[in-house]
């Protein structure tokens, strides 16, 4: 499966003369099975794994383990998580966006 799952889930979106590429969970479901019942938080993690799959830090087994979570309802392995932004509470309880490793 390796990068074929990643490539099979890749889709495009046309908007105002621009083309955007993204990883579609409905397309990934064709190879992974029924992922529609996964909690939304795990769907976010699944999309993140598809986006970062490289065969080393994120492997097929990571993606399959997360997709198969409904069978076991628990995790038996750690997965890579690379958020692009983190939503945090500021000093005055206002939400602020920060890039990990940046100076806010």
Coordinates of N, CA and C in Angstrom, one line a residue:
X1 N 0.8 -1.2 0.0 CA 0.0 0.0 0.0 C 0.9 1.2 0.0
X2 N 1.8 1.4 0.8 CA 2.7 2.5 1.0 C 2.2 3.8 0.5
X3 N 2.9 4.4 -0.5 CA 2.5 5.7 -1.0 C 1.3 5.6 -1.9
X4 N 0.9 4.3 -2.3 CA -0.3 4.2 -3.1 C -1.5 4.6 -2.4
X5 N -1.6 4.4 -1.1 CA -2.8 4.8 -0.3 C -2.8 6.3 -0.2
X6 N -1.6 6.9 0.0 CA -1.5 8.4 0.0 C -1.9 9.0 -1.3
X7 N -1.4 8.4 -2.4 CA -1.8 8.9 -3.7 C -3.2 8.7 -4.1
X8 N -3.7 7.5 -3.6 CA -5.1 7.2 -4.0 C -6.1 8.1 -3.2
X9 N -5.7 8.7 -2.1 CA -6.6 9.6 -1.4 C -6.4 11.0 -1.7
X10 N -5.4 11.3 -2.6 CA -5.2 12.7 -3.0 C -6.3 13.2 -4.0
X11 N -6.8 14.4 -3.7 CA -7.8 14.9 -4.6 C -7.5 16.4 -4.8
X12 N -8.3 17.0 -5.7 CA -8.0 18.4 -6.1 C -9.3 19.2 -5.9
X13 N -9.2 20.5 -5.6 CA -10.3 21.4 -5.5 C -9.9 22.6 -6.4
X14 N -10.9 23.0 -7.2 CA -10.7 24.2 -8.1 C -11.5 25.3 -7.5
X15 N -10.8 26.5 -7.3 CA -11.5 27.7 -6.7 C -10.8 28.9 -7.3
X16 N -11.6 29.7 -7.9 CA -11.1 31.0 -8.5 C -9.7 30.9 -9.2
X17 N -9.7 30.1 -10.2 CA -8.6 29.9 -11.1 C -7.4 29.2 -10.4
X18 N -7.6 28.7 -9.2 CA -6.5 28.0 -8.5 C -6.8 26.6 -8.3
X19 N -5.8 25.7 -8.2 CA -6.0 24.3 -7.9 C -5.3 24.0 -6.6
X20 N -6.1 23.4 -5.7 CA -5.6 23.0 -4.4 C -5.6 21.5 -4.3
X21 N -4.6 20.9 -3.7 CA -4.5 19.5 -3.5 C -4.8 19.2 -2.0
X22 N -5.5 18.1 -1.7 CA -5.8 17.7 -0.3 C -6.0 16.2 -0.3
X23 N -6.0 15.7 0.9 CA -6.2 14.2 1.1 C -7.6 14.0 1.5
X24 N -8.3 13.2 0.7 CA -9.7 13.0 0.9 C -10.0 11.7 1.7
X25 N -10.7 11.8 2.9 CA -11.0 10.6 3.7 C -12.0 9.7 2.9
X26 N -13.0 10.2 2.2 CA -13.8 9.3 1.4 C -13.0 8.5 0.4
X27 N -12.0 9.1 -0.2 CA -11.2 8.3 -1.1 C -10.3 7.3 -0.4
X28 N -9.8 7.7 0.8 CA -9.0 6.8 1.6 C -9.8 5.6 2.1
X29 N -11.1 5.8 2.3 CA -12.0 4.8 2.8 C -12.2 3.6 1.8
X30 N -12.0 3.9 0.6 CA -12.1 2.9 -0.4 C -11.0 1.8 -0.2
X31 N -9.8 2.2 0.4 CA -8.8 1.2 0.7 C -8.8 0.8 2.1
X32 N -9.2 1.7 3.0 CA -9.1 1.4 4.5 C -10.4 0.7 5.0
X33 N -11.5 0.8 4.3 CA -12.7 0.3 4.9 C -13.6 1.4 5.5
X34 N -14.5 1.0 6.4 CA -15.4 2.0 7.0 C -14.8 2.8 8.0
X35 N -14.4 4.1 7.6 CA -13.8 5.0 8.6 C -14.8 6.1 8.9
X36 N -16.0 6.0 8.4 CA -17.0 7.1 8.6 C -17.4 7.2 10.1
X37 N -17.3 6.1 10.8 CA -17.8 6.0 12.2 C -16.7 6.4 13.2
X38 N -15.5 6.8 12.7 CA -14.4 7.2 13.5 C -14.8 8.6 14.2
X39 N -14.4 8.8 15.4 CA -14.6 10.2 16.0 C -13.9 11.2 15.1
X40 N -14.4 12.4 15.1 CA -13.9 13.5 14.3 C -12.4 13.8 14.7
X41 N -12.1 13.6 15.9 CA -10.7 13.9 16.3 C -9.7 12.8 15.7
X42 N -10.2 11.6 15.5 CA -9.4 10.6 14.9 C -9.3 10.8 13.4
X43 N -10.4 11.3 12.8 CA -10.4 11.7 11.4 C -9.3 12.7 11.1
X44 N -9.2 13.7 12.0 CA -8.2 14.7 11.8 C -6.8 14.1 11.9
X45 N -6.6 13.1 12.8 CA -5.3 12.4 12.9 C -5.0 11.6 11.7
X46 N -6.1 10.9 11.2 CA -5.9 10.1 10.0 C -5.5 10.9 8.8
X47 N -6.1 12.1 8.6 CA -5.8 13.0 7.5 C -4.3 13.4 7.6
X48 N -3.9 13.7 8.9 CA -2.6 14.2 9.1 C -1.6 13.1 8.8
X49 N -1.9 11.8 9.1 CA -1.0 10.7 8.8 C -0.9 10.5 7.3
X50 N -2.0 10.7 6.6 CA -2.0 10.5 5.1 C -1.1 11.6 4.5
X51 N -1.2 12.8 5.0 CA -0.5 14.0 4.5 C 1.0 13.8 4.7
X52 N 1.4 13.2 5.8 CA 2.8 13.1 6.2 C 3.4 11.7 5.9
X53 N 2.7 10.8 5.3 CA 3.2 9.4 5.1 C 4.4 9.5 4.3
X54 N 5.5 8.9 4.8 CA 6.8 8.9 4.1 C 7.4 7.5 4.1
X55 N 6.8 6.5 4.8 CA 7.3 5.2 4.9 C 8.3 5.0 6.0
X56 N 8.7 6.1 6.7 CA 9.7 6.0 7.8 C 9.1 6.5 9.1
X57 N 8.8 7.8 9.1 CA 8.2 8.3 10.4 C 6.7 8.0 10.4
X58 N 6.0 7.9 9.3 CA 4.6 7.5 9.2 C 4.6 6.4 8.2
X59 N 4.1 5.2 8.7 CA 4.1 4.0 7.9 C 2.7 3.6 7.6
X60 N 2.6 2.6 6.7 CA 1.3 2.0 6.4 C 0.6 1.4 7.7
X61 N 1.4 0.8 8.6 CA 0.9 0.2 9.8 C 0.3 1.3 10.7
X62 N 0.9 2.5 10.7 CA 0.3 3.6 11.5 C -1.1 3.9 11.0
X63 N -1.2 4.1 9.7 CA -2.5 4.4 9.1 C -3.5 3.3 9.3
X64 N -3.1 2.1 9.1 CA -4.0 1.0 9.3 C -4.4 0.8 10.8
X65 N -3.5 1.1 11.7 CA -3.8 1.0 13.1 C -4.9 2.0 13.5
X66 N -4.7 3.2 13.0 CA -5.7 4.3 13.3 C -7.0 4.0 12.7
X67 N -7.0 3.6 11.4 CA -8.3 3.2 10.7 C -9.0 2.1 11.4
X68 N -8.2 1.2 12.0 CA -8.9 0.0 12.6 C -9.2 0.2 14.1
X69 N -9.2 1.5 14.6 CA -9.4 1.8 16.0 C -10.8 1.3 16.4
X70 N -11.8 1.4 15.5 CA -13.2 1.0 15.9 C -13.2 -0.5 16.3
X71 N -12.4 -1.3 15.8 CA -12.4 -2.8 16.2 C -11.9 -3.0 17.6
X72 N -10.9 -2.2 18.0 CA -10.3 -2.4 19.3 C -10.7 -1.4 20.4
X73 N -11.0 -0.2 19.9 CA -11.4 1.0 20.7 C -10.2 1.3 21.7
X74 N -9.0 1.0 21.3 CA -7.9 1.5 22.1 C -6.6 1.5 21.2
X75 N -5.6 2.2 21.6 CA -4.4 2.2 20.8 C -3.3 1.3 21.4
X76 N -2.7 0.6 20.5 CA -1.6 -0.3 20.9 C -0.2 0.2 20.4
X77 N -0.3 1.4 19.8 CA 1.0 2.0 19.2 C 0.9 3.5 19.2
X78 N 2.0 4.1 19.2 CA 2.1 5.6 19.1 C 2.1 5.9 17.6
X79 N 1.6 7.1 17.3 CA 1.6 7.6 15.9 C 2.3 9.0 15.9
X80 N 2.8 9.4 14.7 CA 3.3 10.7 14.6 C 2.2 11.7 14.4
X81 N 2.4 12.9 15.0 CA 1.4 14.0 14.9 C 2.2 15.3 14.7
X82 N 1.9 15.9 13.6 CA 2.6 17.1 13.2 C 1.6 18.2 12.9
X83 N 1.1 18.9 14.0 CA 0.2 20.0 13.7 C 0.9 21.2 13.0
X84 N 0.1 21.8 12.2 CA 0.6 23.0 11.5 C 0.5 24.3 12.4
X85 N -0.6 24.3 13.2 CA -0.8 25.4 14.1 C -1.5 24.8 15.4
X86 N -1.3 25.5 16.5 CA -1.9 25.1 17.7 C -2.7 26.2 18.3
X87 N -3.9 25.8 18.7 CA -4.8 26.8 19.3 C -4.6 26.8 20.8
X88 N -4.3 28.0 21.3 CA -4.0 28.1 22.7 C -4.7 29.2 23.4
X89 N -4.9 29.2 24.6 CA -5.5 30.3 25.4 C -4.4 31.3 25.7
X90 N -4.7 32.6 25.4 CA -3.8 33.6 25.7 C -3.8 34.0 27.1
X91 N -3.1 35.1 27.5 CA -3.0 35.5 28.9 C -4.4 36.0 29.4
X92 N -5.2 36.6 28.5 CA -6.5 37.1 28.9 C -7.6 36.2 28.5
X93 N -7.3 34.9 28.4 CA -8.3 33.9 28.0 C -8.9 34.2 26.6
X94 N -8.1 34.8 25.7 CA -8.5 34.9 24.3 C -7.7 33.8 23.6
X95 N -8.4 33.3 22.6 CA -7.8 32.2 21.8 C -6.7 32.9 20.9
X96 N -5.6 32.2 20.7 CA -4.5 32.7 19.8 C -4.0 31.5 19.1
X97 N -3.5 31.8 17.9 CA -2.9 30.7 17.1 C -1.4 30.9 17.1
X98 N -0.7 29.8 17.3 CA 0.7 29.8 17.4 C 1.3 28.7 16.5
X99 N 2.4 29.0 15.9 CA 3.1 27.9 15.2 C 4.0 27.2 16.1
X100 N 4.0 25.9 16.1 CA 4.9 25.2 17.1 C 6.4 25.5 16.8
X101 N 7.1 25.8 17.8 CA 8.5 26.1 17.7 C 8.8 27.6 17.3
X102 N 7.7 28.4 17.1 CA 7.8 29.8 16.7 C 7.7 30.7 17.9
X103 N 7.9 32.0 17.7 CA 7.8 33.0 18.7 C 6.4 33.6 18.8
X104 N 5.4 32.8 18.6 CA 4.0 33.3 18.6 C 3.9 34.5 17.8

